[in-house]
Coordinates of N, CA and C in Angstrom, one line a residue:
L284 N -1.5 -12.9 -16.5 CA -0.9 -11.5 -17.2 C -1.8 -11.0 -18.1
V285 N -2.1 -12.2 -18.9 CA -2.7 -11.9 -20.3 C -4.3 -11.1 -19.8
A286 N -4.6 -12.0 -18.8 CA -6.3 -11.7 -18.5 C -6.1 -10.7 -18.0
A287 N -5.1 -10.3 -17.3 CA -5.4 -8.7 -16.4 C -4.8 -7.6 -17.5
F288 N -4.1 -7.6 -18.2 CA -3.5 -6.6 -19.0 C -3.4 -6.4 -20.1
S289 N -4.4 -7.5 -20.9 CA -4.3 -7.8 -22.8 C -5.4 -6.9 -22.9
D290 N -5.5 -6.8 -24.2 CA -6.7 -6.2 -24.7 C -7.9 -7.5 -24.3
P291 N -9.1 -6.5 -24.4 CA -10.1 -7.4 -23.8 C -10.8 -9.0 -24.5
L292 N -10.4 -8.7 -25.9 CA -10.6 -10.1 -26.8 C -9.7 -11.4 -26.2
E293 N -8.1 -10.7 -26.0 CA -7.2 -11.9 -25.4 C -7.3 -12.1 -24.3
A294 N -7.8 -11.3 -23.3 CA -7.9 -11.4 -22.2 C -8.9 -12.6 -21.6
E295 N -10.1 -12.3 -22.7 CA -11.0 -13.4 -22.5 C -11.0 -14.7 -22.7
S296 N -10.0 -14.7 -23.4 CA -9.5 -16.2 -24.1 C -8.7 -16.6 -22.9
A297 N -7.7 -15.9 -22.4 CA -6.7 -16.3 -21.2 C -7.2 -16.6 -19.8
W298 N -8.5 -15.9 -19.8 CA -9.4 -15.8 -18.5 C -9.5 -17.1 -18.4
A299 N -10.5 -17.8 -19.7 CA -11.0 -19.3 -19.9 C -9.9 -20.0 -19.4
R300 N -8.7 -20.2 -20.4 CA -7.7 -21.1 -19.8 C -7.0 -21.4 -18.9
W301 N -6.8 -19.7 -18.2 CA -6.6 -20.1 -16.5 C -7.2 -21.0 -15.4
Q302 N -8.7 -20.5 -16.2 CA -9.7 -21.0 -15.1 C -9.7 -22.6 -15.4
S303 N -9.4 -22.7 -16.6 CA -9.7 -24.3 -16.8 C -8.5 -25.0 -16.0
T304 N -7.2 -24.5 -16.3 CA -6.1 -24.9 -16.0 C -5.5 -24.8 -14.3
S305 N -6.1 -24.0 -13.4 CA -5.6 -23.8 -12.6 C -6.1 -24.3 -11.4
G306 N -7.2 -25.3 -11.3 CA -7.3 -25.5 -9.9 C -7.8 -24.5 -8.7
W307 N -8.6 -23.2 -9.3 CA -9.0 -22.3 -8.6 C -9.9 -23.0 -7.7
E308 N -10.5 -23.9 -7.7 CA -11.5 -24.3 -6.6 C -10.9 -24.6 -5.2
Q309 N -9.6 -25.0 -5.4 CA -9.1 -25.5 -4.2 C -7.9 -24.4 -3.7
H310 N -7.4 -23.9 -4.3 CA -6.3 -22.9 -4.2 C -6.2 -21.8 -5.4
V311 N -5.9 -20.5 -4.8 CA -5.3 -19.8 -5.8 C -3.8 -19.1 -5.2
D312 N -3.0 -19.4 -5.8 CA -1.3 -18.8 -5.6 C -1.8 -17.5 -5.1
F313 N -0.8 -16.5 -4.1 CA -1.1 -15.3 -4.0 C -0.8 -14.3 -5.0
E314 N 0.0 -14.6 -6.0 CA 0.8 -14.1 -7.0 C -0.5 -13.8 -8.0
S315 N -1.4 -14.7 -8.4 CA -2.3 -14.8 -8.9 C -3.8 -14.4 -8.4
Y316 N -3.8 -14.2 -7.1 CA -4.8 -13.4 -6.3 C -4.5 -11.9 -6.4
L317 N -2.9 -11.4 -6.3 CA -3.2 -10.3 -6.7 C -3.4 -9.6 -8.0
L318 N -4.0 -10.4 -9.3 CA -4.3 -10.0 -10.5 C -5.7 -10.3 -10.3
L319 N -6.2 -11.1 -9.6 CA -7.9 -10.8 -10.0 C -8.3 -9.5 -10.0
P320 N -8.4 -8.4 -9.1 CA -8.8 -7.0 -9.3 C -8.6 -6.5 -10.6
R321 N -7.5 -6.9 -10.6 CA -7.3 -6.3 -12.5 C -7.8 -6.6 -13.3
V322 N -8.1 -8.1 -13.4 CA -8.7 -9.3 -14.4 C -10.1 -8.6 -14.2
Y323 N -10.8 -8.5 -13.0 CA -11.8 -8.2 -13.2 C -12.5 -6.9 -13.8
H324 N -11.3 -5.8 -13.9 CA -11.6 -4.6 -14.3 C -11.3 -4.5 -16.1
N325 N -10.5 -5.5 -16.3 CA -10.1 -6.0 -17.7 C -11.4 -6.3 -18.2
L326 N -11.8 -7.2 -17.8 CA -12.8 -8.4 -18.2 C -14.2 -7.6 -18.3
G327 N -14.4 -6.6 -17.4 CA -15.8 -5.8 -17.1 C -16.5 -5.0 -18.4
G328 N -17.6 -5.8 -18.7 CA -18.2 -5.4 -19.9 C -18.3 -6.5 -21.0
R329 N -17.5 -7.6 -20.6 CA -17.4 -8.2 -21.9 C -18.5 -9.6 -21.6
G330 N -19.3 -9.7 -21.0 CA -20.3 -10.7 -20.4 C -19.8 -11.9 -20.3
V331 N -18.5 -11.9 -19.5 CA -18.4 -13.2 -18.9 C -19.0 -13.6 -17.9
D332 N -19.7 -14.9 -17.8 CA -20.8 -15.3 -16.5 C -20.2 -16.6 -16.0
D333 N -19.5 -16.5 -15.3 CA -19.0 -17.6 -14.6 C -18.9 -17.8 -13.2
A334 N -18.8 -18.7 -12.6 CA -19.1 -18.6 -11.1 C -17.7 -17.7 -10.6
L335 N -16.5 -18.1 -10.6 CA -15.2 -17.2 -10.1 C -15.1 -15.7 -10.6
Y336 N -16.0 -16.0 -11.9 CA -15.8 -14.3 -12.3 C -16.9 -13.1 -11.6
Q337 N -18.2 -13.9 -11.2 CA -18.8 -13.3 -10.2 C -18.2 -13.1 -8.8
R338 N -17.4 -14.2 -8.1 CA -16.7 -13.5 -7.0 C -15.7 -12.6 -7.0
L339 N -15.4 -12.6 -8.2 CA -14.3 -11.3 -8.3 C -14.9 -9.9 -8.0
K340 N -16.2 -10.1 -8.2 CA -16.7 -8.4 -7.8 C -16.9 -8.6 -6.5
G341 N -16.8 -9.3 -5.4 CA -16.6 -9.1 -3.9 C -15.3 -8.7 -3.4
L342 N -14.0 -9.8 -4.4 CA -13.2 -9.6 -3.8 C -12.5 -8.1 -4.2
V343 N -13.0 -7.2 -5.6 CA -12.6 -6.0 -5.5 C -13.3 -4.7 -4.8
R344 N -14.4 -5.3 -4.3 CA -15.0 -4.8 -3.3 C -14.0 -4.2 -2.0
R345 N -14.0 -5.5 -1.7 CA -12.9 -5.7 -0.2 C -11.8 -5.1 -0.2
C346 N -10.7 -5.2 -1.1 CA -9.9 -4.9 -1.7 C -9.9 -3.1 -1.8
W347 N -11.1 -2.4 -2.5 CA -11.6 -1.3 -2.5 C -11.8 -0.7 -1.1
A348 N -12.4 -1.2 -0.5 CA -12.6 -0.9 1.1 C -11.4 -0.7 2.0
A349 N -10.5 -1.6 1.8 CA -9.4 -1.7 2.3 C -8.2 -0.6 2.2
N350 N -8.4 -0.5 0.4 CA -7.3 0.7 0.1 C -8.0 1.9 0.4
A351 N -9.4 2.2 0.6 CA -9.9 3.2 1.0 C -9.6 3.7 2.3
A352 N -9.5 3.0 3.3 CA -9.3 3.0 4.5 C -7.4 3.7 4.5
M353 N -7.1 2.6 3.8 CA -5.4 3.0 4.2 C -5.5 4.2 3.0
R354 N -6.1 5.0 2.3 CA -5.7 6.2 1.4 C -6.1 7.2 2.3
G355 N -7.6 7.0 3.0 CA -7.6 8.1 4.2 C -7.0 8.1 5.1
V356 N -5.8 7.3 5.5 CA -5.1 7.3 6.7 C -3.8 8.0 6.0
L357 N -3.6 7.9 4.7 CA -2.3 8.5 4.1 C -2.6 9.9 3.9
G358 N -4.1 10.1 3.5 CA -4.5 11.6 3.4 C -4.4 12.8 4.7
R359 N -4.8 12.0 5.6 CA -5.2 12.5 6.9 C -3.6 12.7 7.6
V360 N -2.4 12.1 7.4 CA -1.0 12.1 7.2 C -0.5 13.0 6.5
A361 N -0.9 13.3 5.5 CA -0.6 14.3 4.2 C -0.7 15.9 4.9
Q362 N -1.8 15.9 5.3 CA -2.8 16.8 5.6 C -1.9 17.5 6.9
L363 N -1.5 16.6 7.8 CA -0.7 16.9 8.7 C 0.6 17.3 8.9
F364 N 1.2 16.5 7.7 CA 2.7 17.1 7.3 C 2.6 18.1 6.6
E365 N 1.5 18.4 5.6 CA 1.6 19.6 5.0 C 1.1 20.9 5.6
A366 N 0.4 20.8 6.9 CA 0.7 21.9 7.6 C 1.3 22.7 8.4
D367 N 2.6 21.2 8.8 CA 4.0 21.8 9.3 C 5.2 21.7 8.4
A368 N 4.8 21.5 7.1 CA 5.8 21.4 6.0 C 6.9 20.7 6.4
I369 N 6.4 19.5 6.3 CA 7.1 18.3 6.3 C 7.1 17.5 5.0
D370 N 8.2 17.5 4.1 CA 8.0 16.4 3.1 C 7.9 14.9 3.6
A371 N 7.5 14.1 2.6 CA 7.5 12.7 2.8 C 7.4 12.1 1.2
V372 N 7.6 11.0 1.3 CA 7.8 9.8 0.2 C 7.0 8.8 0.5
V373 N 6.1 8.3 -0.2 CA 5.7 6.9 0.1 C 6.4 6.1 -0.3
L374 N 6.8 5.0 0.2 CA 7.6 3.9 -0.2 C 6.4 3.0 -0.8
P375 N 7.1 2.2 -1.9 CA 6.2 0.7 -2.3 C 6.3 -0.2 -1.1
P376 N 5.0 -1.2 -1.1 CA 4.4 -1.1 -1.7 C 3.0 -0.3 -1.7
G377 N 3.0 0.3 -0.5 CA 2.0 1.3 -0.4 C 1.9 2.8 -1.4
A378 N 2.7 2.7 -2.3 CA 2.7 4.1 -2.7 C 1.8 3.0 -4.1
L379 N 1.3 2.3 -4.2 CA 0.5 1.9 -5.6 C -0.8 2.2 -5.2
L380 N -1.2 2.4 -4.0 CA -2.3 2.9 -3.8 C -2.8 4.5 -4.3
L381 N -1.7 5.1 -4.4 CA -1.9 6.5 -5.1 C -2.0 6.4 -6.5
H382 N -2.0 5.3 -7.0 CA -1.9 5.3 -8.7 C -3.0 4.2 -9.0
D383 N -3.0 3.1 -8.4 CA -4.0 1.9 -8.6 C -5.1 1.7 -7.4
H384 N -6.0 1.9 -7.5 CA -7.0 1.9 -6.3 C -7.5 0.7 -6.2
S385 N -7.4 -0.2 -7.1 CA -7.5 -1.5 -7.0 C -6.7 -2.8 -6.9
A386 N -5.4 -2.2 -6.4 CA -3.9 -2.7 -6.1 C -4.3 -3.8 -4.6
V387 N -4.0 -5.0 -5.0 CA -4.3 -5.7 -3.7 C -2.5 -5.7 -2.9
L388 N -2.9 -5.5 -1.5 CA -1.6 -5.8 -0.8 C -1.9 -6.5 0.3
A389 N -0.9 -7.0 0.7 CA -1.4 -8.0 2.0 C -2.0 -7.4 2.8
P390 N -2.5 -8.2 3.8 CA -3.2 -7.4 5.0 C -2.6 -7.0 5.9
D391 N -1.1 -7.6 6.2 CA -0.1 -6.5 6.8 C 0.8 -5.7 6.5
T392 N 0.2 -5.5 5.5 CA 1.5 -4.1 4.7 C 1.3 -3.1 5.5
L393 N 2.4 -2.3 5.9 CA 2.7 -1.1 6.3 C 2.3 -0.2 5.3
L394 N 2.1 1.2 5.9 CA 2.3 2.2 4.8 C 3.7 2.8 5.4
A395 N 4.8 3.0 4.2 CA 6.4 3.4 4.7 C 6.3 4.4 4.2
L396 N 6.7 5.5 4.8 CA 7.1 6.8 4.6 C 8.7 7.0 4.9
E397 N 9.3 7.9 3.9 CA 10.6 8.5 4.0 C 10.5 9.8 4.4
I398 N 11.3 10.0 5.6 CA 11.3 11.8 5.9 C 13.0 12.2 5.8
D399 N 13.2 13.2 5.8 CA 14.1 14.1 5.8 C 14.6 13.4 7.2
R400 N 15.7 13.4 7.9 CA 16.4 13.0 8.8 C 16.3 14.4 9.9
R401 N 16.5 15.5 9.0 CA 16.2 16.4 10.3 C 15.1 17.1 10.9
H402 N 14.1 16.3 10.3 CA 12.2 16.7 10.5 C 11.9 15.5 11.5
A403 N 12.7 14.6 11.7 CA 12.4 13.4 12.5 C 11.8 13.6 13.6
S404 N 12.4 14.4 14.3 CA 11.8 14.7 16.2 C 10.3 15.4 15.9
R405 N 10.3 16.5 14.7 CA 9.1 17.4 14.4 C 8.0 16.3 13.6
T406 N 8.4 15.4 13.0 CA 7.2 14.5 12.4 C 6.7 13.6 13.4
V407 N 7.5 13.0 14.2 CA 7.0 12.3 15.3 C 5.9 13.0 16.4
A408 N 6.4 14.3 16.9 CA 5.5 15.0 17.3 C 4.2 15.5 17.0
V409 N 4.5 15.9 15.7 CA 3.3 16.1 14.9 C 2.0 15.1 14.7
L410 N 2.6 13.7 14.7 CA 1.9 12.2 14.3 C 1.1 12.3 15.6
Q411 N 2.1 12.3 16.8 CA 1.8 12.2 18.4 C 0.6 12.9 18.8
S412 N 0.7 14.2 18.4 CA -0.4 15.5 18.8 C -1.5 15.0 18.0
A413 N -1.9 14.0 17.0 CA -3.1 13.6 16.3 C -3.2 12.3 16.5
G414 N -3.0 11.7 17.8 CA -3.3 10.7 18.2 C -2.1 9.8 18.1
W415 N -1.4 9.6 17.1 CA -0.6 8.6 17.0 C 0.4 8.3 17.7
C416 N 0.8 6.8 18.1 CA 1.8 6.6 19.0 C 2.6 5.4 18.6
A417 N 4.0 6.0 19.4 CA 5.1 4.9 18.8 C 4.8 3.6 19.2
S418 N 5.5 2.8 18.6 CA 5.2 1.0 19.1 C 6.5 0.8 20.0
V419 N 7.2 1.6 20.0 CA 8.5 1.6 21.0 C 7.8 1.8 22.7
L420 N 7.9 0.3 22.9 CA 7.2 0.6 24.5 C 8.5 0.5 25.2
S421 N 9.9 -0.1 25.1 CA 10.9 -0.2 25.9 C 11.7 1.2 26.3
V422 N 11.3 2.2 25.6 CA 12.2 3.4 25.4 C 11.6 4.3 26.2
P423 N 12.3 4.7 27.4 CA 12.0 6.3 28.8 C 11.4 7.2 27.9
S424 N 10.3 7.9 28.1 CA 9.8 9.1 27.6 C 11.5 10.5 27.7
W425 N 12.1 10.3 28.6 CA 12.8 11.1 28.4 C 14.2 10.9 27.4
S426 N 14.2 9.6 26.9 CA 15.3 9.1 26.1 C 14.7 9.3 25.0
F427 N 13.7 9.5 24.7 CA 12.8 9.4 23.1 C 13.3 10.3 22.2
P428 N 13.3 11.4 22.3 CA 14.1 12.0 21.2 C 15.6 11.6 20.7
G429 N 16.3 11.3 21.8 CA 17.8 10.8 21.5 C 17.4 9.0 21.1
F430 N 16.1 8.7 20.9 CA 16.2 7.1 20.3 C 15.5 7.5 18.9
I431 N 15.0 8.4 18.5 CA 14.4 8.9 16.9 C 16.0 9.6 16.5
A432 N 16.7 10.2 17.3 CA 17.8 10.8 16.6 C 18.9 9.7 16.1
A433 N 19.2 8.6 17.1 CA 20.1 7.4 16.5 C 19.2 6.3 15.8
S434 N 18.0 6.3 15.6 CA 17.3 4.9 14.9 C 17.7 5.6 13.3
S435 N 17.1 4.5 12.6 CA 16.7 4.7 11.1 C 15.4 4.9 10.7
H436 N 14.6 4.2 12.0 CA 13.1 4.0 11.4 C 12.0 3.7 12.6
L437 N 11.0 4.4 12.8 CA 10.0 3.8 14.0 C 8.7 3.9 12.9
K438 N 8.1 3.1 13.7 CA 6.6 2.1 14.2 C 5.9 3.0 14.1
M439 N 4.3 3.5 14.2 CA 3.8 4.3 14.3 C 2.4 3.7 14.5
T440 N 1.3 3.9 15.8 CA 0.5 3.5 15.1 C -1.0 4.4 15.9
N441 N -2.1 4.2 15.1 CA -3.5 5.1 15.7 C -4.5 4.2 16.5
A442 N -5.2 5.1 16.8 CA -6.3 4.2 17.2 C -7.2 3.1 16.9
A443 N -7.2 3.3 15.8 CA -7.9 2.5 14.6 C -7.0 1.1 14.3
G444 N -5.6 1.3 14.8 CA -5.0 -0.1 14.6 C -4.1 0.4 13.3
M445 N -4.1 1.4 12.4 CA -3.4 1.6 11.4 C -2.1 1.7 11.7
Q446 N -1.2 1.7 10.9 CA 0.4 1.8 11.2 C 1.2 2.1 10.2
L447 N 2.1 3.1 10.9 CA 2.9 3.7 9.8 C 4.2 3.2 10.3
E448 N 5.1 3.3 8.9 CA 6.4 2.9 9.1 C 7.6 4.2 8.6
L449 N 7.9 4.9 9.7 CA 8.9 6.1 9.0 C 10.2 5.8 8.8
H450 N 10.9 6.2 7.9 CA 12.0 6.2 7.7 C 12.9 7.4 7.6
W451 N 13.8 7.1 8.2 CA 14.6 8.6 8.1 C 15.6 9.0 7.0
R452 N 15.6 9.5 6.4 CA 17.3 9.7 5.4 C 17.7 11.1 5.5
D453 N 19.1 10.8 5.4 CA 19.6 12.2 5.1 C 19.4 13.4 4.2
S454 N 18.9 12.9 3.2 CA 18.2 13.9 2.4 C 17.2 12.9 1.0
L455 N 16.0 13.8 1.3 CA 15.0 13.5 0.4 C 15.8 13.8 -1.3
Q456 N 16.2 14.5 -1.5 CA 16.7 15.2 -2.5 C 17.7 14.1 -3.6
T457 N 18.3 13.0 -2.6 CA 19.0 12.0 -3.0 C 18.0 11.1 -3.9
P458 N 18.1 10.6 -5.2 CA 17.2 9.5 -5.9 C 17.6 8.4 -5.4
Y459 N 16.3 7.1 -5.7 CA 16.8 6.1 -5.3 C 17.4 5.6 -6.3
R460 N 17.8 4.5 -6.5 CA 18.3 3.7 -7.9 C 17.6 2.7 -8.4
D461 N 16.7 2.3 -7.6 CA 16.0 1.3 -8.3 C 14.3 1.6 -8.4
I462 N 13.7 2.5 -7.4 CA 12.2 3.1 -7.5 C 12.4 4.5 -8.0
V463 N 11.0 4.9 -8.5 CA 10.8 6.3 -8.4 C 9.7 6.8 -7.1
P464 N 10.1 7.7 -6.4 CA 9.5 8.1 -5.0 C 8.4 8.8 -5.4
T465 N 7.5 8.5 -4.9 CA 6.1 9.5 -5.1 C 6.0 10.0 -3.6
K466 N 5.9 11.7 -4.2 CA 5.5 12.6 -2.7 C 4.1 12.6 -2.6
I467 N 3.9 12.5 -1.6 CA 2.8 13.4 -1.0 C 2.4 14.7 -0.4

């Protein structure tokens, strides 16, 4: 944490301590892995020259590429929703991508959006017209609108394999207790 978020002088010594005691050659726990892009950015320009630090550049590039793809999907979905006057709230952890482009998300992280229940059917129709498919295979097409009305969420997939999880909320005006939603 110190190497990721402290001032660069403290961060450099914290990095050296972590590297010497972590056993990073065998295994890096996921919590530490999540912080590595932040460490790379925090130590940038400090002249740190060791094998692990050089590997971080590749890690940051992979994270950036994955995040850029997710932000691209999110941007296209936002354009569809804006054109149809549908409000959506991006839920964590995907909301991190709006503020921190170097955030590390697990590979199976879904982009989760919260939609006002009144717009659920229209939201699904807008996404389907843009090539998204519902991940529910056992619901006959004649009963799909009823399924949407009765459900609390729906997963959708595009041709590239990206997934969205749509959550219906009775009103987007009711705030969460624990998080601050980010509107797209």
